[in-house]
Coordinates of C-alpha atoms in Angstrom, one line a residue:
X1 CA 13.9 4.3 8.9
X2 CA 15.6 1.0 8.6
X3 CA 15.5 0.3 4.9
X4 CA 15.6 -2.9 3.0
X5 CA 17.3 -3.7 -0.2
X6 CA 15.7 -1.7 -2.9
X7 CA 15.5 -4.4 -5.6
X8 CA 15.1 -7.6 -3.6
X9 CA 13.3 -10.6 -5.0
X10 CA 9.5 -10.3 -5.0
X11 CA 7.0 -12.4 -3.1
X12 CA 5.7 -15.6 -4.7
X13 CA 2.0 -16.5 -4.6
X14 CA 0.9 -13.1 -3.2
X15 CA -2.9 -12.7 -3.6
X16 CA -3.9 -10.0 -6.1
X17 CA -7.7 -10.3 -5.9
X18 CA -10.2 -10.2 -3.2
X19 CA -11.0 -13.9 -3.7
X20 CA -7.4 -14.7 -3.0
X21 CA -7.0 -12.3 -0.1
X22 CA -8.2 -14.7 2.5
X23 CA -5.8 -17.5 1.6
X24 CA -2.9 -18.0 3.9
X25 CA 0.3 -16.7 2.4
X26 CA 3.4 -18.9 2.3
X27 CA 5.5 -18.8 5.5
X28 CA 8.6 -16.6 5.2
X29 CA 11.1 -15.5 7.8
X30 CA 10.5 -11.9 8.9
X31 CA 13.2 -9.6 7.8
X32 CA 11.9 -6.8 10.0
X33 CA 12.0 -8.3 13.4
X34 CA 14.9 -7.0 15.3
X35 CA 15.7 -5.8 18.8
X36 CA 15.7 -2.2 17.9
X37 CA 12.3 -2.0 16.2
X38 CA 9.4 0.2 17.3
X39 CA 6.2 -1.2 18.7
X40 CA 2.8 -0.4 20.1
X41 CA 2.5 -0.8 23.8
X42 CA -0.6 -0.9 26.0
X43 CA 0.3 2.7 27.0
X44 CA 0.4 4.1 23.5
X45 CA 1.7 3.9 20.0
X46 CA 5.4 4.3 19.6
X47 CA 7.5 4.4 16.4
X48 CA 11.3 4.3 16.8
X49 CA 12.2 3.3 13.3
X50 CA 15.0 5.3 11.6
X51 CA 16.0 7.2 14.7
X52 CA 19.7 6.3 15.0
X53 CA 22.4 7.4 12.6
X54 CA 23.3 3.9 11.5
X55 CA 19.8 3.2 10.3
X56 CA 19.7 6.5 8.4
X57 CA 23.0 5.7 6.7
X58 CA 21.6 2.3 5.7
X59 CA 18.5 3.9 4.3
X60 CA 20.6 6.4 2.2
X61 CA 22.9 3.6 1.0
X62 CA 19.9 1.4 0.1
X63 CA 18.2 4.2 -1.8
X64 CA 21.4 5.0 -3.8
X65 CA 21.9 1.3 -4.4
X66 CA 18.3 1.1 -5.8
X67 CA 19.0 4.0 -8.2
X68 CA 22.3 2.5 -9.4
X69 CA 20.7 -0.9 -10.0
X70 CA 17.9 0.8 -11.8
X71 CA 20.3 2.6 -14.1
X72 CA 22.5 -0.4 -14.6
X73 CA 20.0 -3.2 -15.3
X74 CA 16.7 -2.8 -13.6
X75 CA 15.0 -0.3 -15.9
X76 CA 13.3 -3.0 -18.0
X77 CA 12.1 -4.8 -15.0
X78 CA 10.5 -1.7 -13.6
X79 CA 9.0 -0.7 -16.9
X80 CA 7.0 -4.0 -16.9
X81 CA 5.1 -2.6 -14.0
X82 CA 3.0 0.5 -13.8
X83 CA 2.9 2.3 -10.4
X84 CA 0.2 0.4 -8.5
X85 CA -2.4 1.5 -6.0
X86 CA -2.4 -1.1 -3.3
X87 CA -4.0 -1.8 0.0
X88 CA -2.6 -4.1 2.7
X89 CA -4.3 -4.5 6.0
X90 CA -6.5 -6.5 8.3
X91 CA -10.1 -6.3 9.4
X92 CA -12.7 -7.8 11.6
X93 CA -13.4 -10.3 8.8
X94 CA -9.8 -11.7 8.8
X95 CA -8.2 -10.9 12.2
X96 CA -9.2 -11.3 15.9
X97 CA -9.4 -8.3 18.1
X98 CA -6.3 -9.3 20.0
X99 CA -4.2 -8.7 16.9
X100 CA -6.1 -5.6 15.6
X101 CA -5.5 -3.8 18.8
X102 CA -1.8 -4.3 18.5
X103 CA -1.7 -2.8 15.0
X104 CA -4.2 0.0 15.7
X105 CA -2.7 3.5 15.0
X106 CA -4.3 6.4 16.8
X107 CA -5.5 9.3 14.6
X108 CA -2.8 11.6 16.2
X109 CA -0.2 9.2 14.7
X110 CA -1.6 9.0 11.2
X111 CA 0.5 11.8 9.8
X112 CA 3.7 10.4 11.3
X113 CA 2.9 6.9 9.9
X114 CA 2.2 8.4 6.4
X115 CA 5.6 10.1 6.5
X116 CA 7.4 6.9 7.5
X117 CA 5.6 4.9 4.8
X118 CA 6.5 7.5 2.1
X119 CA 10.1 7.3 3.1
X120 CA 10.2 3.6 2.0
X121 CA 12.1 3.0 -1.2
X122 CA 9.2 2.0 -3.4
X123 CA 6.3 3.9 -1.9
X124 CA 5.2 7.2 -3.5
X125 CA 2.0 8.0 -1.6
X126 CA 0.3 6.6 1.5
X127 CA -2.7 6.8 3.7
X128 CA -3.8 5.1 6.9
X129 CA -7.3 4.0 7.8
X130 CA -7.4 2.7 11.4
X131 CA -10.7 2.1 13.2
X132 CA -11.9 -0.4 15.7
X133 CA -12.8 -2.9 13.0
X134 CA -9.8 -2.5 10.6
X135 CA -6.3 -1.2 10.0
X136 CA -5.6 -0.6 6.4
X137 CA -2.7 1.0 4.6
X138 CA -3.2 2.4 1.1
X139 CA -0.2 3.2 -1.0
X140 CA 1.0 4.0 -4.5
X141 CA 3.9 1.8 -5.1
X142 CA 6.6 2.1 -7.7
X143 CA 6.8 -1.7 -7.7
X144 CA 3.9 -3.8 -6.4
X145 CA 6.0 -6.7 -4.9
X146 CA 8.8 -4.5 -3.5
X147 CA 6.4 -1.9 -2.1
X148 CA 4.2 -4.5 -0.4
X149 CA 7.2 -6.2 1.1
X150 CA 8.4 -2.9 2.6
X151 CA 5.0 -2.1 4.0
X152 CA 4.7 -5.5 5.6
X153 CA 8.0 -5.1 7.2
X154 CA 7.0 -1.6 8.4
X155 CA 3.9 -3.1 10.0
X156 CA 5.9 -5.8 11.7
X157 CA 8.3 -3.2 13.2
X158 CA 5.6 -0.8 14.4
X159 CA 3.5 -3.6 16.0
X160 CA 6.2 -6.0 17.2
X161 CA 4.4 -8.9 15.4
X162 CA 6.6 -11.0 13.1
X163 CA 5.9 -10.9 9.4
X164 CA 5.3 -14.6 9.3
X165 CA 2.5 -14.2 11.9
X166 CA 1.0 -11.1 10.2
X167 CA 0.8 -12.8 6.9
X168 CA -1.7 -15.3 8.2
X169 CA -4.2 -12.5 8.6
X170 CA -3.3 -9.8 6.1
X171 CA -5.2 -9.2 2.9
X172 CA -3.6 -7.5 -0.1
X173 CA -5.3 -6.0 -3.1
X174 CA -4.1 -4.2 -6.1
X175 CA -5.3 -1.4 -8.5
X176 CA -9.0 -1.9 -9.4
X177 CA -9.4 -4.5 -6.6
X178 CA -7.9 -2.1 -4.1
X179 CA -10.0 0.8 -5.3
X180 CA -13.2 -1.2 -5.2
X181 CA -12.4 -2.3 -1.7
X182 CA -12.1 1.2 -0.4
X183 CA -15.3 2.2 -2.2
X184 CA -17.1 -0.7 -0.5
X185 CA -15.6 0.2 2.9
X186 CA -16.8 3.8 2.4
X187 CA -20.2 2.6 1.4
X188 CA -20.5 0.4 4.5
X189 CA -20.5 -2.8 2.5
X190 CA -17.4 -4.2 4.2
X191 CA -18.6 -3.2 7.7
X192 CA -19.7 -5.7 10.3
X193 CA -23.1 -3.9 10.1
X194 CA -24.1 -3.3 6.5
X195 CA -24.3 0.4 5.6
X196 CA -23.0 1.8 8.9
X197 CA -22.5 5.5 8.7
X198 CA -19.6 6.0 11.0
X199 CA -17.0 4.5 8.6
X200 CA -17.9 7.2 6.0
X201 CA -17.0 9.8 8.5
X202 CA -13.7 8.0 9.2
X203 CA -12.8 7.9 5.5
X204 CA -13.5 11.7 5.4
X205 CA -11.2 12.1 8.4
X206 CA -8.4 10.4 6.5
X207 CA -8.6 13.1 3.8
X208 CA -8.8 15.9 6.4
X209 CA -5.7 14.6 8.3
X210 CA -3.8 14.2 5.0
X211 CA -4.7 17.7 3.9
X212 CA -3.6 19.2 7.2
X213 CA -0.3 17.4 7.1
X214 CA 0.3 17.6 3.4
X215 CA 0.8 13.8 3.4
X216 CA -1.7 12.7 0.7
X217 CA -0.4 12.5 -2.9
X218 CA -2.5 13.2 -6.0
X219 CA -3.6 9.6 -6.5
X220 CA -4.5 8.8 -2.9
X221 CA -6.3 12.1 -2.4
X222 CA -8.5 11.5 -5.5
X223 CA -9.0 7.9 -4.5
X224 CA -10.4 8.8 -1.0
X225 CA -12.5 11.7 -2.3
X226 CA -14.1 9.4 -4.9
X227 CA -14.6 6.8 -2.2
X228 CA -16.5 9.4 -0.2
X229 CA -18.6 10.2 -3.2
X230 CA -19.4 6.5 -3.7
X231 CA -20.3 6.2 0.0
X232 CA -22.7 9.1 -0.1
X233 CA -24.4 7.9 -3.3
X234 CA -24.9 4.4 -1.9
X235 CA -26.5 5.7 1.2
X236 CA -28.7 8.2 -0.6
X237 CA -29.8 5.9 -3.5
X238 CA -30.2 2.5 -1.8
X239 CA -31.5 3.3 1.7
X240 CA -28.9 0.9 3.0
X241 CA -28.5 2.8 6.2
X242 CA -31.9 1.9 7.6
X243 CA -32.0 -0.2 10.8
X244 CA -28.8 -1.0 12.8
X245 CA -26.2 0.8 10.8
X246 CA -23.3 1.4 13.2
X247 CA -21.2 -0.5 15.7
X248 CA -23.0 1.4 18.4
X249 CA -26.5 0.6 17.2
X250 CA -25.5 -3.1 16.7
X251 CA -24.2 -3.1 20.3
X252 CA -27.6 -1.9 21.6
X253 CA -29.4 -4.4 19.3
X254 CA -27.2 -7.2 20.7
X255 CA -27.7 -6.3 24.3
X256 CA -31.5 -6.1 23.9
X257 CA -31.5 -9.4 22.0
X258 CA -29.8 -11.1 24.9
X259 CA -32.1 -9.7 27.6
X260 CA -35.5 -11.2 28.4
X261 CA -37.9 -9.4 26.1
X262 CA -40.3 -8.6 28.9
X263 CA -37.6 -6.8 30.9
X264 CA -35.2 -5.5 28.3
X265 CA -36.3 -1.8 28.5
X266 CA -36.4 -1.8 32.3
X267 CA -32.8 -3.2 32.6
X268 CA -30.4 -0.8 34.3
X269 CA -28.1 0.6 31.6
X270 CA -24.6 2.0 32.2
X271 CA -22.5 3.6 29.5
X272 CA -18.8 4.3 30.2
X273 CA -17.4 7.0 27.9
X274 CA -19.3 9.9 26.4
X275 CA -17.3 10.3 23.2
X276 CA -18.6 9.7 19.7
X277 CA -19.3 5.9 20.2
X278 CA -20.7 6.4 23.7
X279 CA -23.0 9.1 22.5
X280 CA -24.3 6.9 19.8
X281 CA -24.9 4.1 22.3
X282 CA -27.0 6.5 24.4
X283 CA -28.9 7.7 21.4
X284 CA -29.7 4.2 20.3
X285 CA -30.8 3.2 23.8
X286 CA -33.1 6.2 23.8
X287 CA -34.5 5.3 20.4
X288 CA -35.3 1.8 21.7
X289 CA -37.3 3.2 24.6
X290 CA -34.8 3.3 27.5
X291 CA -35.8 6.1 29.8
X292 CA -32.9 6.1 32.3
X293 CA -29.2 5.8 31.5
X294 CA -26.2 6.2 33.8
X295 CA -23.1 7.7 32.1
X296 CA -19.6 7.5 33.5
X297 CA -17.1 10.0 32.1
X298 CA -14.0 11.9 33.0
X299 CA -15.9 15.2 32.9
X300 CA -19.5 16.4 32.9
X301 CA -19.4 18.7 29.8
X302 CA -20.1 16.0 27.2
X303 CA -22.8 14.4 29.3
X304 CA -24.5 17.7 29.8
X305 CA -24.5 18.2 26.1
X306 CA -26.1 14.8 25.5
X307 CA -28.6 15.5 28.2
X308 CA -29.5 18.8 26.5
X309 CA -30.0 16.9 23.2
X310 CA -32.1 14.0 24.7
X311 CA -34.5 15.8 27.0
X312 CA -36.9 12.8 27.2
X313 CA -34.3 10.6 28.8
X314 CA -33.0 10.7 32.4
X315 CA -29.2 10.8 32.0
X316 CA -27.3 10.5 35.2
X317 CA -23.7 11.6 35.3
X318 CA -21.1 9.7 37.4
X319 CA -17.4 10.6 37.6
X320 CA -14.7 8.1 36.6
X321 CA -13.8 7.2 40.2
X322 CA -17.4 5.9 40.7
X323 CA -17.2 3.5 37.7
X324 CA -17.0 0.3 39.8
X325 CA -19.8 1.3 42.1
X326 CA -21.9 2.3 39.1
X327 CA -21.3 -1.1 37.5
X328 CA -22.5 -2.7 40.7
X329 CA -25.9 -1.1 40.1
X330 CA -26.1 -1.9 36.4
X331 CA -27.5 -4.9 34.5
X332 CA -25.8 -4.0 31.2
X333 CA -22.5 -2.2 30.9
X334 CA -21.4 -0.6 27.6
X335 CA -17.7 0.5 27.4
X336 CA -16.5 2.9 24.9
X337 CA -13.3 4.7 25.9
X338 CA -9.9 5.4 24.5
X339 CA -8.2 3.7 27.5
X340 CA -5.2 1.6 26.5
X341 CA -5.6 -0.7 29.6
X342 CA -8.6 -2.7 30.5
X343 CA -11.1 -1.0 32.8
X344 CA -12.6 -4.2 34.1
X345 CA -10.6 -7.3 35.1
X346 CA -11.9 -10.5 36.6
X347 CA -11.3 -9.4 40.2
X348 CA -13.4 -6.2 39.6
X349 CA -16.4 -8.0 38.2
X350 CA -16.2 -10.9 40.6
X351 CA -16.7 -8.5 43.5
X352 CA -19.8 -7.0 42.0
X353 CA -23.2 -8.0 43.5
X354 CA -25.4 -10.3 41.3
X355 CA -28.0 -8.9 39.1
X356 CA -31.8 -9.6 39.3
X357 CA -33.1 -12.9 38.0
X358 CA -35.7 -10.8 36.1
X359 CA -33.0 -9.9 33.6
X360 CA -31.5 -13.4 33.5
X361 CA -29.2 -13.2 36.5
X362 CA -26.2 -12.4 34.3
X363 CA -24.5 -9.1 34.0
X364 CA -23.7 -8.1 30.4
X365 CA -20.6 -6.3 29.3
X366 CA -20.7 -4.9 25.8
X367 CA -17.3 -3.7 24.9
X368 CA -17.0 -1.7 21.6
X369 CA -13.5 -0.3 22.3
X370 CA -10.3 -1.2 20.6
X371 CA -8.1 -1.8 22.5
X372 CA -10.7 -3.6 24.7
X373 CA -11.9 -2.0 27.9
X374 CA -13.0 -5.4 29.4
X375 CA -10.4 -8.0 30.0
X376 CA -10.9 -11.4 28.3
X377 CA -10.6 -13.0 31.8
X378 CA -14.0 -11.6 32.7
X379 CA -15.7 -14.1 30.4
X380 CA -14.5 -16.9 32.7
X381 CA -17.1 -15.8 35.3
X382 CA -20.4 -17.6 35.4
X383 CA -22.5 -14.5 36.2
X384 CA -21.0 -12.3 33.5
X385 CA -21.1 -12.3 29.8
X386 CA -18.7 -10.3 27.6
X387 CA -19.4 -9.2 24.1
X388 CA -16.9 -7.3 21.9
X389 CA -17.0 -6.0 18.4
X390 CA -16.4 -9.4 17.0
X391 CA -19.6 -10.7 18.6
X392 CA -21.7 -8.2 16.7
X393 CA -21.9 -10.6 13.8
X394 CA -25.1 -12.0 15.4
X395 CA -26.9 -8.7 14.7
X396 CA -25.7 -8.7 11.1
X397 CA -27.6 -11.9 10.4
X398 CA -30.9 -10.2 10.9
X399 CA -32.9 -9.3 7.7
X400 CA -30.2 -10.9 5.5
X401 CA -32.4 -10.9 2.4
X402 CA -33.1 -7.2 2.4
X403 CA -29.4 -6.4 3.0
X404 CA -28.3 -8.5 0.1
X405 CA -30.7 -6.7 -2.2
X406 CA -29.4 -3.3 -1.1
X407 CA -25.8 -4.5 -1.5
X408 CA -26.5 -5.5 -5.1
X409 CA -27.9 -2.1 -5.8
X410 CA -24.8 -0.5 -4.1
X411 CA -22.4 -2.6 -6.2
X412 CA -23.9 -1.0 -9.4
X413 CA -23.1 2.5 -8.0
X414 CA -19.7 1.4 -6.9
X415 CA -18.9 0.1 -10.4
X416 CA -19.9 3.4 -11.9
X417 CA -17.6 5.3 -9.5
X418 CA -14.8 2.8 -10.0
X419 CA -14.9 3.3 -13.8
X420 CA -14.8 7.1 -13.3
X421 CA -11.8 6.9 -11.0
X422 CA -9.9 4.5 -13.3
X423 CA -10.6 6.7 -16.3
X424 CA -9.2 9.7 -14.5
X425 CA -6.1 7.8 -13.5
X426 CA -5.6 6.3 -17.0
X427 CA -5.9 9.7 -18.6
X428 CA -3.0 11.0 -16.4
X429 CA -0.7 8.7 -18.3
X430 CA -0.9 10.8 -21.5
X431 CA -0.1 14.2 -19.8
X432 CA 3.7 13.7 -19.6
X433 CA 3.7 12.7 -23.3
X434 CA 1.7 15.7 -24.3
X435 CA 4.2 18.0 -22.4
X436 CA 7.2 16.3 -23.8
X437 CA 6.0 16.3 -27.4
X438 CA 5.2 20.0 -27.1
X439 CA 8.6 20.7 -25.6
X440 CA 10.3 18.6 -28.4
X441 CA 8.4 20.6 -31.1
X442 CA 9.3 23.9 -29.5
X443 CA 13.0 23.0 -29.3
X444 CA 13.0 22.3 -33.0
X445 CA 11.1 25.5 -33.8
X446 CA 13.4 27.7 -31.7
X447 CA 16.6 26.1 -33.2
X448 CA 15.4 26.6 -36.8
X449 CA 14.3 30.2 -36.0
X450 CA 17.8 30.9 -34.6
X451 CA 19.4 29.6 -37.8
X452 CA 17.0 31.7 -39.9
X453 CA 17.7 34.9 -38.0
X454 CA 21.5 34.3 -38.2
X455 CA 21.3 34.0 -42.0
X456 CA 19.6 37.4 -42.3
X457 CA 22.0 39.1 -40.1
X458 CA 21.5 40.9 -36.8
X459 CA 20.1 44.2 -38.2
X460 CA 18.3 42.9 -41.3
X461 CA 15.0 42.2 -39.6
X462 CA 12.9 44.5 -37.5
X463 CA 11.3 43.4 -34.3
X464 CA 8.0 43.3 -36.0
X465 CA 9.3 41.1 -38.8
X466 CA 10.9 38.7 -36.3
X467 CA 7.7 38.5 -34.4
X468 CA 5.7 37.8 -37.6
X469 CA 8.1 34.9 -38.5
X470 CA 8.0 33.5 -34.9
X471 CA 4.1 33.6 -35.0
X472 CA 4.1 31.9 -38.4
X473 CA 6.4 29.1 -37.2
X474 CA 4.4 28.8 -34.0
X475 CA 1.2 28.5 -36.0
X476 CA 2.7 25.8 -38.2
X477 CA 3.8 23.8 -35.1
X478 CA 0.4 24.2 -33.5
X479 CA -1.4 22.9 -36.6
X480 CA 0.9 20.0 -37.0
X481 CA 0.5 19.1 -33.3
X482 CA -3.2 19.5 -33.2
X483 CA -4.0 16.0 -34.5
X484 CA -1.5 14.1 -32.3
X485 CA -2.5 16.1 -29.2
X486 CA -6.2 15.6 -29.8
X487 CA -5.6 11.9 -30.0
X488 CA -3.7 12.0 -26.7
X489 CA -6.6 13.6 -24.8
X490 CA -9.5 11.6 -23.6
X491 CA -12.1 12.1 -20.9
X492 CA -12.2 8.4 -20.1
X493 CA -15.9 8.0 -20.6
X494 CA -15.4 5.6 -23.5
X495 CA -13.2 2.6 -22.7
X496 CA -12.5 2.0 -26.5
X497 CA -11.4 5.6 -26.9
X498 CA -9.2 5.3 -23.8
X499 CA -7.5 2.2 -25.1
X500 CA -6.9 4.0 -28.4
X501 CA -5.5 7.0 -26.6
X502 CA -3.0 4.9 -24.7
X503 CA -2.0 3.1 -27.9
X504 CA -1.4 6.5 -29.5
X505 CA 0.7 7.6 -26.6
X506 CA 3.0 4.6 -26.9
X507 CA 3.3 5.1 -30.6
X508 CA 4.3 8.7 -30.3
X509 CA 6.8 7.8 -27.6
X510 CA 8.4 5.3 -30.0
X511 CA 8.3 7.5 -33.1
X512 CA 9.8 10.6 -31.4
X513 CA 12.0 8.6 -29.0
X514 CA 10.5 10.5 -26.1
X515 CA 11.1 7.8 -23.4
X516 CA 8.5 9.6 -21.3
X517 CA 7.7 6.7 -19.0
X518 CA 11.4 5.9 -18.3
X519 CA 12.2 9.5 -17.6
X520 CA 9.3 9.8 -15.2
X521 CA 10.3 6.6 -13.3
X522 CA 13.9 7.8 -13.1
X523 CA 12.8 11.1 -11.7
X524 CA 10.7 9.4 -9.1
X525 CA 13.6 7.2 -7.9
X526 CA 16.0 10.2 -8.0
X527 CA 13.5 12.0 -5.7
X528 CA 13.6 9.1 -3.3
X529 CA 17.4 9.2 -3.2
X530 CA 17.4 13.0 -2.6
X531 CA 14.9 12.6 0.2
X532 CA 17.0 9.8 1.9
X533 CA 20.1 11.9 1.6
X534 CA 18.5 14.9 3.2

């Protein structure tokens, strides 16, 4: 992968909190836009970064340079920063669908993207959450500023969008803000439709993909698992999922809202695509009282399965080559396919016969796909109206008071889970010190035992006597270490105790000159160099 200088100057004015995330970042020339970068085309996702020998050589040289600078003068600068959990991304709240679809990463490419991100100089761990409403990258960064810069440049290269343009829409959050954001996402609090259930399944899928590929590190794995726990608790303890709780259900709500009330259930419904989203659309239409639904799909197997599940609804299967003729007989067309190219363009819709005045004389296209299945040009027609995922905000406005109350209850749960995760992560800091202090004491014990045995002579002591002396010395060391080690262990349930534990850790590092933190950081950077050289 084309690497950047490992210790370049950091960004100025980068937002660190959610309040600042929506501010436009200062313009800066993209360092990642070149003629050889990878990009996502309408035909699929393509990453070509790091494929030629010159770029690999540059990556190795950059990594070695980072280590040399670290050894020479950069150690103190790095030690001012703890490895940060960060999220950088864009969502339906900050970015139009036109840009989201360019940055969307198909699930089949998540593992590859994680590998490329982890190859960056300052990124230890990574995960990708890409859905129709968001594309977010979660990382553990050796350096917050350097790591974020590298991820931004990676995003620019994989999408073909200059960093300067991306920066207008990206949000960036760090540590507790990043953790809270993921917990809110998992709980459905950051979704277009509050409490939607599908996002929780997508967060779970991130963990499954990461486990299958071996791509998730210890911190990111625990972060996502705790986010799943938070999402489950919010849904079970607040009843936040009642009503329209998914993009699919909101799409149905929106369509029925736009139709004349007297004829909404008699309108002719067409669903294109019988995947997860399409199936949910069909289920929600059924729950609203629709008795006849036409479904266009590549094959009949999924439609047969849905028909078997919804026996009270007449579900009519049509093959893909009958999509246009089926649309000619529909009042409302829902599109939910994985097609990279639009299924409906202006000339297609313009050729369709008009719909009945009983349903308003306008044909509705509700497109919940990213990339979009209905071209933006269709909205130029007088007898057609197009709605995509960004238009679902109208549905969100319903029952606002009740949603806000449930959201407040959910935040209490999220705060509890956030404290639990941060306590776990903070407690990890003392583990290397415990190991190094134990190793330090054992080295002294073994050295003194060797001196002792040499004074007695080789044959003066029996094996039993040597073992007794070794056990006695080991017991002395254990008793001397018991107090310090107990003060380095903490379950994180008491913030005061945790603060004291971390103070004790720093004190022991100073007293015994353990240099634990610097050693760990140097090991991490060495690992990066070895990975680049391989």
